[in-house]
Tab-separated table of C-alpha atoms in Angstrom:
chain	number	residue	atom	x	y	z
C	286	UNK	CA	0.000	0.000	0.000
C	287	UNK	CA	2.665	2.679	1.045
C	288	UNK	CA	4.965	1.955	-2.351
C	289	UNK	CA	2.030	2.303	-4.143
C	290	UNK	CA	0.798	5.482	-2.723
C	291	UNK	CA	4.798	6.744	-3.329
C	292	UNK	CA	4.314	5.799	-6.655
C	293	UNK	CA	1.077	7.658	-6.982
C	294	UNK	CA	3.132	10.715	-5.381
C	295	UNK	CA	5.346	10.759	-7.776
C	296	UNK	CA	3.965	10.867	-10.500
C	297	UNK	CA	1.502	13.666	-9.505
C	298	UNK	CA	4.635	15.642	-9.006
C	299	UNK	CA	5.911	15.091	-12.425
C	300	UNK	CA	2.802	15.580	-14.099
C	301	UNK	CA	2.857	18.897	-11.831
C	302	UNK	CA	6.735	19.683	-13.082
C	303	UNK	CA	6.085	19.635	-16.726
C	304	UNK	CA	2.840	21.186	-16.291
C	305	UNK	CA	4.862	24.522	-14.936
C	306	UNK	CA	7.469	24.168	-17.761
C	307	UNK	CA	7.731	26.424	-20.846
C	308	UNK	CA	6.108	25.116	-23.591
C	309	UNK	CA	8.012	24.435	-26.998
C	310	UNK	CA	8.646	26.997	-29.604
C	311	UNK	CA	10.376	27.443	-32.296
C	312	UNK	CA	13.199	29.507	-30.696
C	313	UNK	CA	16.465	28.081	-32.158
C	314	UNK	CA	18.655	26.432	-29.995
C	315	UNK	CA	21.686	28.368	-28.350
C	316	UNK	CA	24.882	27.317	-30.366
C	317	UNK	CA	26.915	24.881	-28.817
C	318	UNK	CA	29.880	25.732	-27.004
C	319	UNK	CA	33.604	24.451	-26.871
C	320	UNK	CA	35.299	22.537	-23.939
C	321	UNK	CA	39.249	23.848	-24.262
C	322	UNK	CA	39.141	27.378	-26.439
C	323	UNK	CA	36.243	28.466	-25.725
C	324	UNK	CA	35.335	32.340	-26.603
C	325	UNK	CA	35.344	35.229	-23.872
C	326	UNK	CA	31.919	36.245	-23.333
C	327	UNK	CA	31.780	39.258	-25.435
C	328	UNK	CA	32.990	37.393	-28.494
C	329	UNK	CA	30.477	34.581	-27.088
C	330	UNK	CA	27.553	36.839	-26.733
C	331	UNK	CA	28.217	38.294	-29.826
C	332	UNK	CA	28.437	34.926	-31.861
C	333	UNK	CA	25.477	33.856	-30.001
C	334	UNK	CA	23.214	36.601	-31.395
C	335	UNK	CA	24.549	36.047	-34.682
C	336	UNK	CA	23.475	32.565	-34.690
C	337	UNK	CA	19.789	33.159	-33.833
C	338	UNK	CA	19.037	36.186	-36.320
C	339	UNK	CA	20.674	33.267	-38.764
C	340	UNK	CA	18.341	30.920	-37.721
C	341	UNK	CA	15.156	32.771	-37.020
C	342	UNK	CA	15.771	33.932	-40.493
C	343	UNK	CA	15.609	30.294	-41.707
C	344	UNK	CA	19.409	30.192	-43.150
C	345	UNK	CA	21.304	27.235	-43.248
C	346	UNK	CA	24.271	28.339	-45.231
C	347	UNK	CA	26.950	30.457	-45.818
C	348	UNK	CA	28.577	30.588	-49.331
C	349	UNK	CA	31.718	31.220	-49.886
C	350	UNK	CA	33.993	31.799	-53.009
C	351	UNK	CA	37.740	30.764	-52.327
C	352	UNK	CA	40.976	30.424	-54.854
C	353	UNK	CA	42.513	27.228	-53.414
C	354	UNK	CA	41.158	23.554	-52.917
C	355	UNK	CA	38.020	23.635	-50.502
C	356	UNK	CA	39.033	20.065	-49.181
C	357	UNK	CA	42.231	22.055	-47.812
C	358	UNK	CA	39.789	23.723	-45.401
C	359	UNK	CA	36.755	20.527	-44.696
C	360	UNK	CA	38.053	20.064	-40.662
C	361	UNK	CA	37.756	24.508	-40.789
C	362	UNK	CA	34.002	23.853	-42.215
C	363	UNK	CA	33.354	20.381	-40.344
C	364	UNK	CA	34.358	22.816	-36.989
C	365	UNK	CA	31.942	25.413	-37.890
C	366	UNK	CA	28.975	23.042	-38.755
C	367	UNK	CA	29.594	21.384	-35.058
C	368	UNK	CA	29.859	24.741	-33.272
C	369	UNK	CA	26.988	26.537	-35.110
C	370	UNK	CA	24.202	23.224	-35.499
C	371	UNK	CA	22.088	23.748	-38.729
C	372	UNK	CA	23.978	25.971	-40.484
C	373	UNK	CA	27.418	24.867	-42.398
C	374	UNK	CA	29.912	26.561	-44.190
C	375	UNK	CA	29.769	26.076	-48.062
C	376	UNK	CA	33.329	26.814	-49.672
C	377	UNK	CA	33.216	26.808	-53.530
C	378	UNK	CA	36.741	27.102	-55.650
C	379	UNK	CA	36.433	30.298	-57.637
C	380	UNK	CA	39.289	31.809	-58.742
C	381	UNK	CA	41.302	34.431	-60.936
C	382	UNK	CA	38.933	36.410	-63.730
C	383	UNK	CA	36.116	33.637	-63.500
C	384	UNK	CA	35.617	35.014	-59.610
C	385	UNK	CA	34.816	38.399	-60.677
C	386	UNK	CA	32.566	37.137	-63.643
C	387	UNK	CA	30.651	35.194	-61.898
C	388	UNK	CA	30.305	37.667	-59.300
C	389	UNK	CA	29.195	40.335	-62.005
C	390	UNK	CA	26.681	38.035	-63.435
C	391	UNK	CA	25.281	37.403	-60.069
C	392	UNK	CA	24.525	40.765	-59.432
C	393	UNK	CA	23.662	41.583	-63.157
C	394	UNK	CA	21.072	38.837	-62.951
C	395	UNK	CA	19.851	39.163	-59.542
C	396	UNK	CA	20.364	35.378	-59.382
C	397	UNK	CA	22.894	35.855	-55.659
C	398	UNK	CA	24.459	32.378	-54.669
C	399	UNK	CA	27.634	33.619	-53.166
C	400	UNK	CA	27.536	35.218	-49.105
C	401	UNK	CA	31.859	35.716	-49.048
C	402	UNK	CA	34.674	35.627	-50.975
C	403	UNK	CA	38.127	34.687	-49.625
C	404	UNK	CA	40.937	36.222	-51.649
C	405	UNK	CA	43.861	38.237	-52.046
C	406	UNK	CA	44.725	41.505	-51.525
C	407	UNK	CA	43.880	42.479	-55.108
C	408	UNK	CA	40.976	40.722	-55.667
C	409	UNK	CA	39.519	42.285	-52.484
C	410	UNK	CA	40.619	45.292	-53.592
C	411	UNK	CA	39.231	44.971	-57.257
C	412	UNK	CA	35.284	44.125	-55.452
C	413	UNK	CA	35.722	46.803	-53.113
C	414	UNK	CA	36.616	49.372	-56.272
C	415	UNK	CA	33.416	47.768	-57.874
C	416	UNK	CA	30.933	48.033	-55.068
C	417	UNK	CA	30.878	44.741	-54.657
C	418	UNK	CA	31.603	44.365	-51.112
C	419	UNK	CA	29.539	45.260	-47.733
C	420	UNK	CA	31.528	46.893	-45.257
C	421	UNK	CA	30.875	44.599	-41.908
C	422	UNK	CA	33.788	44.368	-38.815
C	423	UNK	CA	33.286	41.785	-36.954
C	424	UNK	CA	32.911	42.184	-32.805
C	425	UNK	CA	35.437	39.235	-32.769
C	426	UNK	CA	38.460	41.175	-33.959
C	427	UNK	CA	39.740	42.153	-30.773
C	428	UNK	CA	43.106	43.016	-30.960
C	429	UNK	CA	43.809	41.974	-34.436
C	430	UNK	CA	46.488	44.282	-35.906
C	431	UNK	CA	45.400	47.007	-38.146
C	432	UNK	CA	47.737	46.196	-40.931
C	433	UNK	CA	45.009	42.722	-41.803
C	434	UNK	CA	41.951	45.447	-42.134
C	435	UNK	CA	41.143	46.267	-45.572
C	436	UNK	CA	40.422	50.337	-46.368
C	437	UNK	CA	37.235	51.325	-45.427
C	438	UNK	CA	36.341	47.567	-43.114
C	439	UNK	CA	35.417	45.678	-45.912
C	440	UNK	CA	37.333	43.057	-45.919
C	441	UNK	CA	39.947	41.345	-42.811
C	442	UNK	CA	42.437	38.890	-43.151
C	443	UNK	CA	41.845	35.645	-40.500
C	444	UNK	CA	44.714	34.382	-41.987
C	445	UNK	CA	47.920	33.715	-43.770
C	446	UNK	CA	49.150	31.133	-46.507
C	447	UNK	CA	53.180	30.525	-46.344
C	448	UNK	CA	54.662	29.308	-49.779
C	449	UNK	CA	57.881	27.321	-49.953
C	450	UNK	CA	60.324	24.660	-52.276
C	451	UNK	CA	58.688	21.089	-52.621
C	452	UNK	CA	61.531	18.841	-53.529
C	453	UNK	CA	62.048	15.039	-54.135
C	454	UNK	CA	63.901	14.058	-51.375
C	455	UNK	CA	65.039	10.794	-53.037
C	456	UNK	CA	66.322	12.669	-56.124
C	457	UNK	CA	67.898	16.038	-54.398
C	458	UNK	CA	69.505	17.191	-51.118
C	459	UNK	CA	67.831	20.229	-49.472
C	460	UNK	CA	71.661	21.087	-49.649
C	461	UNK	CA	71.452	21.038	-53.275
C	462	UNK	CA	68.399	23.056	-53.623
C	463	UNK	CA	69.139	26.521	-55.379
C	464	UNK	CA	69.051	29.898	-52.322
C	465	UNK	CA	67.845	32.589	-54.572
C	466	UNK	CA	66.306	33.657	-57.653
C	467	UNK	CA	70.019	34.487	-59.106
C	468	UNK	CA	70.667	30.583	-58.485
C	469	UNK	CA	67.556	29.334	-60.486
C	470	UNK	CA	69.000	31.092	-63.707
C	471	UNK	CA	71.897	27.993	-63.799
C	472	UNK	CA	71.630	25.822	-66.678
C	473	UNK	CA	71.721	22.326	-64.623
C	474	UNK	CA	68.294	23.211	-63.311
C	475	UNK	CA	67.061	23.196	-66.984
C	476	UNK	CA	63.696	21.953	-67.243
C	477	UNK	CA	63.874	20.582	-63.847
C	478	UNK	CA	61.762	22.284	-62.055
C	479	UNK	CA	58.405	23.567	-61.963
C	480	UNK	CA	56.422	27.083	-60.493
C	481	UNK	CA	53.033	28.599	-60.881
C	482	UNK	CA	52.121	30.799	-63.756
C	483	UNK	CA	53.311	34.187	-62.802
C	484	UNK	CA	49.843	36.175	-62.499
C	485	UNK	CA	50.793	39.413	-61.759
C	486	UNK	CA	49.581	39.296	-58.282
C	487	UNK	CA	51.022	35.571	-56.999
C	488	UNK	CA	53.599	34.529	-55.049
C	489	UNK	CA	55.869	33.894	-57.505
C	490	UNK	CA	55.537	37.625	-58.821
C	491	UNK	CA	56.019	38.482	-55.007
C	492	UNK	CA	59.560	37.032	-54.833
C	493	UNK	CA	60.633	38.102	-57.987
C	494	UNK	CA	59.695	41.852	-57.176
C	495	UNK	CA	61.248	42.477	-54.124
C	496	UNK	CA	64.175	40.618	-55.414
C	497	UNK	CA	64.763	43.034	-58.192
C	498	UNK	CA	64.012	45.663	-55.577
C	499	UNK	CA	66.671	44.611	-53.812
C	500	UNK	CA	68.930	44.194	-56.705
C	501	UNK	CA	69.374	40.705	-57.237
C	502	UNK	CA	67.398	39.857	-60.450
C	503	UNK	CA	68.055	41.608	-63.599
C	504	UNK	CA	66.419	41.633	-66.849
C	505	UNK	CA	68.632	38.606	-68.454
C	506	UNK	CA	67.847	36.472	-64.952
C	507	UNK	CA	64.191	37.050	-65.451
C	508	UNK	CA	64.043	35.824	-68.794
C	509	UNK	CA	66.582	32.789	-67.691
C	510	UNK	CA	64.331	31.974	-65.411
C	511	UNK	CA	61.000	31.755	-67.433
C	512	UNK	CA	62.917	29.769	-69.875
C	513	UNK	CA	64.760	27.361	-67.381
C	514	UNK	CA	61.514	26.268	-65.374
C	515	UNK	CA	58.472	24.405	-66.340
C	516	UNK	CA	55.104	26.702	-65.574
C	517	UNK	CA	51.595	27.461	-66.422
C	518	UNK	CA	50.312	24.368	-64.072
C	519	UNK	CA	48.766	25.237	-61.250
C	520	UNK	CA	50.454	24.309	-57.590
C	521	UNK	CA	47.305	20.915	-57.780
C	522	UNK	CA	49.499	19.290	-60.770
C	523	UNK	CA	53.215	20.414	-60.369
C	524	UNK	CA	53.696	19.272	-56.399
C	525	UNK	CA	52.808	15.383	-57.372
C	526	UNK	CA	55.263	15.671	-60.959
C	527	UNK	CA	57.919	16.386	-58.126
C	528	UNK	CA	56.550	13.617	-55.777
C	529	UNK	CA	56.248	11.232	-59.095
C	530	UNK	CA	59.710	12.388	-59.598
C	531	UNK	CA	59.308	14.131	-62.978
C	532	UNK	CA	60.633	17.340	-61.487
C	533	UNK	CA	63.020	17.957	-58.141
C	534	UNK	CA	61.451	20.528	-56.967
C	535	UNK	CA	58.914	23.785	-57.234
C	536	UNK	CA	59.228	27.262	-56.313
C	537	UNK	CA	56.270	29.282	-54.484
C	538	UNK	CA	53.863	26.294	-53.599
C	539	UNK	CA	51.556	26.319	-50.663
C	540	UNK	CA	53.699	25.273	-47.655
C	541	UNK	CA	49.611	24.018	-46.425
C	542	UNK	CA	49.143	21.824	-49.434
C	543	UNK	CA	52.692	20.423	-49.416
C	544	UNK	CA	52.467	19.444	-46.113
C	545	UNK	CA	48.829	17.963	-47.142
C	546	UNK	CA	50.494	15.486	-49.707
C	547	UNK	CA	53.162	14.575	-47.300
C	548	UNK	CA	50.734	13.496	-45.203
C	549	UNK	CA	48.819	11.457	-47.470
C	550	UNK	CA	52.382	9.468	-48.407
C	551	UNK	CA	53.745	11.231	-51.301
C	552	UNK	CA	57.730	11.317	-51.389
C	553	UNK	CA	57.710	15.037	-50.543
C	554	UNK	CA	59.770	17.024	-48.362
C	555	UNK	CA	59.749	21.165	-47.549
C	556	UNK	CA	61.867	23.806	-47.245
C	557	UNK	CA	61.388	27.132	-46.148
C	558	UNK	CA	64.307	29.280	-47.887
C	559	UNK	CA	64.144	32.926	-47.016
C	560	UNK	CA	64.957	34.227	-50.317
C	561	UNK	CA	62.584	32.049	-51.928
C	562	UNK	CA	59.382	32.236	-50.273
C	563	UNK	CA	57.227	34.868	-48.710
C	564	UNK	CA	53.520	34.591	-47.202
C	565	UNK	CA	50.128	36.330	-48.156
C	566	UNK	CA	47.249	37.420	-46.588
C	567	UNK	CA	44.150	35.761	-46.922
C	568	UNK	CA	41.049	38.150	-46.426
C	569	UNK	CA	37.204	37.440	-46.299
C	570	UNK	CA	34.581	40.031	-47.227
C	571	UNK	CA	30.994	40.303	-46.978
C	572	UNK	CA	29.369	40.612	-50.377
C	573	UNK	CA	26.705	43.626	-50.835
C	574	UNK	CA	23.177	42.217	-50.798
C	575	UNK	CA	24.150	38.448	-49.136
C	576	UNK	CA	21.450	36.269	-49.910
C	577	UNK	CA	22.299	34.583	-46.192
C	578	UNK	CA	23.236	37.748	-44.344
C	579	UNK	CA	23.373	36.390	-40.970
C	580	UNK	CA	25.209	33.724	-41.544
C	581	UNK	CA	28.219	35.184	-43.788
C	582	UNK	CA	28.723	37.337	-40.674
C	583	UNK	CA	28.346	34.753	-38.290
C	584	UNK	CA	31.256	32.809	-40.108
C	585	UNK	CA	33.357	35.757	-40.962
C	586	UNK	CA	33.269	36.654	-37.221
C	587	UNK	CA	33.959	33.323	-36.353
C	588	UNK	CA	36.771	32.753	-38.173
C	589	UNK	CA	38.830	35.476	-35.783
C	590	UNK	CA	38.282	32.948	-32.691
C	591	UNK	CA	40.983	31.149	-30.968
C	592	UNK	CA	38.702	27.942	-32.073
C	593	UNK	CA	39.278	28.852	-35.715
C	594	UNK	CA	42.451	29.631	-34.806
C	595	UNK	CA	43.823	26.758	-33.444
C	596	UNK	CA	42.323	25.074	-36.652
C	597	UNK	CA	44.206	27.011	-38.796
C	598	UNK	CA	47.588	26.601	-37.278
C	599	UNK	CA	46.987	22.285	-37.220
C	600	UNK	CA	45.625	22.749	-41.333
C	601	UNK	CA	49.064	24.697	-41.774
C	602	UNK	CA	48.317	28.512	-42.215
C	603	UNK	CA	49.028	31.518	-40.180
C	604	UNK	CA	46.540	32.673	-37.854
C	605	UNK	CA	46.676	36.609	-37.782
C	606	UNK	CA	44.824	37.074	-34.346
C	607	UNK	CA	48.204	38.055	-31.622
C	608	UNK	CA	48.019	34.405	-29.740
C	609	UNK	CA	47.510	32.316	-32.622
C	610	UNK	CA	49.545	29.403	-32.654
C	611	UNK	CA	52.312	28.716	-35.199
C	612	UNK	CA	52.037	25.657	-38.100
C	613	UNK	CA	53.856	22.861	-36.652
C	614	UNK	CA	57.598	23.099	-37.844
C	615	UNK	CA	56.809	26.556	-39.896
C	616	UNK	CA	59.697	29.048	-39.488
C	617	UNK	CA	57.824	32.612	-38.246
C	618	UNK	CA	56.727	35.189	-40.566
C	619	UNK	CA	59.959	37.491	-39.893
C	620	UNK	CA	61.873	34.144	-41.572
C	621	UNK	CA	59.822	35.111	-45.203
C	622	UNK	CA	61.540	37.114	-48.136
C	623	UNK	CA	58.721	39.717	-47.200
C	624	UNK	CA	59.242	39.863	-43.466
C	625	UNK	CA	56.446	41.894	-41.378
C	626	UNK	CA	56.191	44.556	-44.463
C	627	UNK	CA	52.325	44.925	-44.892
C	628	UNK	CA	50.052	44.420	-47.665
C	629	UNK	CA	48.764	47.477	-48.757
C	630	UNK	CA	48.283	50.205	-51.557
C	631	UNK	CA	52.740	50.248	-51.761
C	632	UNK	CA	52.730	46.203	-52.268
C	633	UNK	CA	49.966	46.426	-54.808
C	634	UNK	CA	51.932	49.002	-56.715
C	635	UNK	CA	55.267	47.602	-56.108
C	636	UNK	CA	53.734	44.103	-57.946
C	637	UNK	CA	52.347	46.641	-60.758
C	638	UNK	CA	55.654	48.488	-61.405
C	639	UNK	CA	57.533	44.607	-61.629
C	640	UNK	CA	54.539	43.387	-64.173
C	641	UNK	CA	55.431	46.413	-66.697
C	642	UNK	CA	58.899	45.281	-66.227
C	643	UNK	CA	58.247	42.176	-66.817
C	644	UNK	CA	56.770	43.098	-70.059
C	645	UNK	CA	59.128	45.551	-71.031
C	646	UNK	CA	61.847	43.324	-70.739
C	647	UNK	CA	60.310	40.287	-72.976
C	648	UNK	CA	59.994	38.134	-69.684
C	649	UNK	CA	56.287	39.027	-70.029
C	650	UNK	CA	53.849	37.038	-67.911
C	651	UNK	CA	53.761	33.244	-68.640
């Protein structure tokens, strides 16, 4: 008799409990937090709010245009989608003059896929020219340094890409591998190895500027070089010709996406030679008229936290935030041909001046 009338007793109360309880709505959830780097509670709050305009506002996306390989980013994306349930992050490879065509027949059309755009300096700066871009600064930015804010807040860099010499390491010593520029002209190296078309605005036009600023590439080197090395392919194709072993080595590859085919087995190795490889800013910008609003800001904003941060450093970039941990084994940004200099309105024009010279000179772009 008495455990049944404690049975009775108990579930009057629970009956009673629920009875008080709010009942369900369709308030989104709160956005999930994280155990080890988890956001102060500005950055938090702000994040937060972010996440529930996104959702009340029935997005589930945010698009993004980026140069390189999506895949180099998934465990970036995968991180968002876990932190931020029911929205993801939706990079799409668009690169070069198809990125600014496609965004100019977006907004010709009215037909809007795209929320971001990851890029360059120049490319950046081309949208922003165009009134392409919204100007939005994320509350996350903290302390960032003002040298990775674009003019006028539309567009910040979260990050930076470090480009280095992928060699064969069972066909050539890192001993053996040419310093400089002025050593790639020698005739040995003759078809042997490999770098990205020169685009005006790459990393290969980078190095090639500030050594002639500097005085160590002349007109005859230029055109030396051009005619010693194999290039046109993109970084994708020439980093497994040197892991196949049909060059020893290329010049101004992604240090990220070298690693990334080490790790996957091919006979790679890296170096990091100061007066062959610099690093470049990689900025994100809000595009005027985002079809999901919300959530481009919510992952631009998110991309600033020591979460993304961390994720960054282990995927092999530079974080830009002032704690952000170093890639694994990657020499510091000081270590670069370019050093701390900035990239701004003198870097765009120093990489103008060097493409008329490489034009006037016959070692035109290739």
């Amino acid at each position: 008799m008495m455990n049944s009338l404690l049975r009775l007793l108990s579930l009057t109360l629970f009956l009673l409990l629920n009875a008080c309880s709010p009942t369900s709505d369709n308030t989104p959830p709160a956005a999930s937090g994280t155990s080890d780097l988890s956001e102060n509670a500005a950055d938090r709050a702000a994040l937060d709010h972010l996440y529930q305009s996104a959702r009340q506002a029935g997005e589930i996306e945010a698009v993004a245009y980026i140069g390189s390989v999506p895949e180099e980013l998934q465990p970036l994306m995968d991180a968002f989608g876990r932190r931020f349930p029911g929205i993801r992050l939706n990079l799409q490879r668009m690169m070069g003059d198809k990125l600014h065509i496609r965004i100019d027949a977006e907004f010709h059309s009215g037909r809007r896929a795209a929320d971001l755009v990851f890029g360059g300096l120049t490319d950046l700066s081309t949208l922003t020219a165009s009134q392409r871009l919204e100007s939005y600064t994320p509350d996350t930015l903290g302390a960032l340094d003002k040298q990775y804010y674009g003019p006028g807040n539309y567009f910040h860099a979260p990050f930076k890409k470090g480009f280095a010499v992928a060699y064969n390491p069972t066909l050539i010593k890192k001993s053996e591998l040419p310093a400089s520029v002025a050593e790639l002209v020698d005739p040995k190296w003759k078809d042997r190895f490999g770098f990205p078309s020169l685009a005006r605005f790459g990393p290969g036009d980078l190095v090639l500027a500030l050594s002639q600023q500097h005085g160590e590439l002349s007109a005859a080197q230029l055109r030396a070089i051009s005619n010693n090395g194999l290039h046109g392919p993109p970084t994708s194709e020439l980093i497994p010709a040197v892991a196949q072993g049909r060059l020893l080595f290329t010049v101004w590859s992604g240090a990220a996406a070298i690693v990334g085919q080490q790790v996957q087995g091919a006979n790679l190795d890296i170096a990091f030679l100061p007066k062959l490889g610099v690093h470049l800013n990689t900025g994100v910008a809000l595009l005027k008229g985002a079809p999901h609003p919300h959530a481009a800001k919510l992952a631009k904003s998110w991309l600033f936290t020591p979460q993304a941060q961390k994720i960054l450093a282990d995927l092999n970039f530079y974080g830009t935030m002032p704690d952000a941990p170093l890639p694994q084994g990657f020499p510091p940004l000081s270590a670069y041909l370019n050093g701390n200099q900035p990239e701004d309105a003198r870097l765009i024009k120093l990489l103008e001046d060097f493409d008329a010279y490489k034009i006037a000179t016959s070692g035109a772009r290739r």
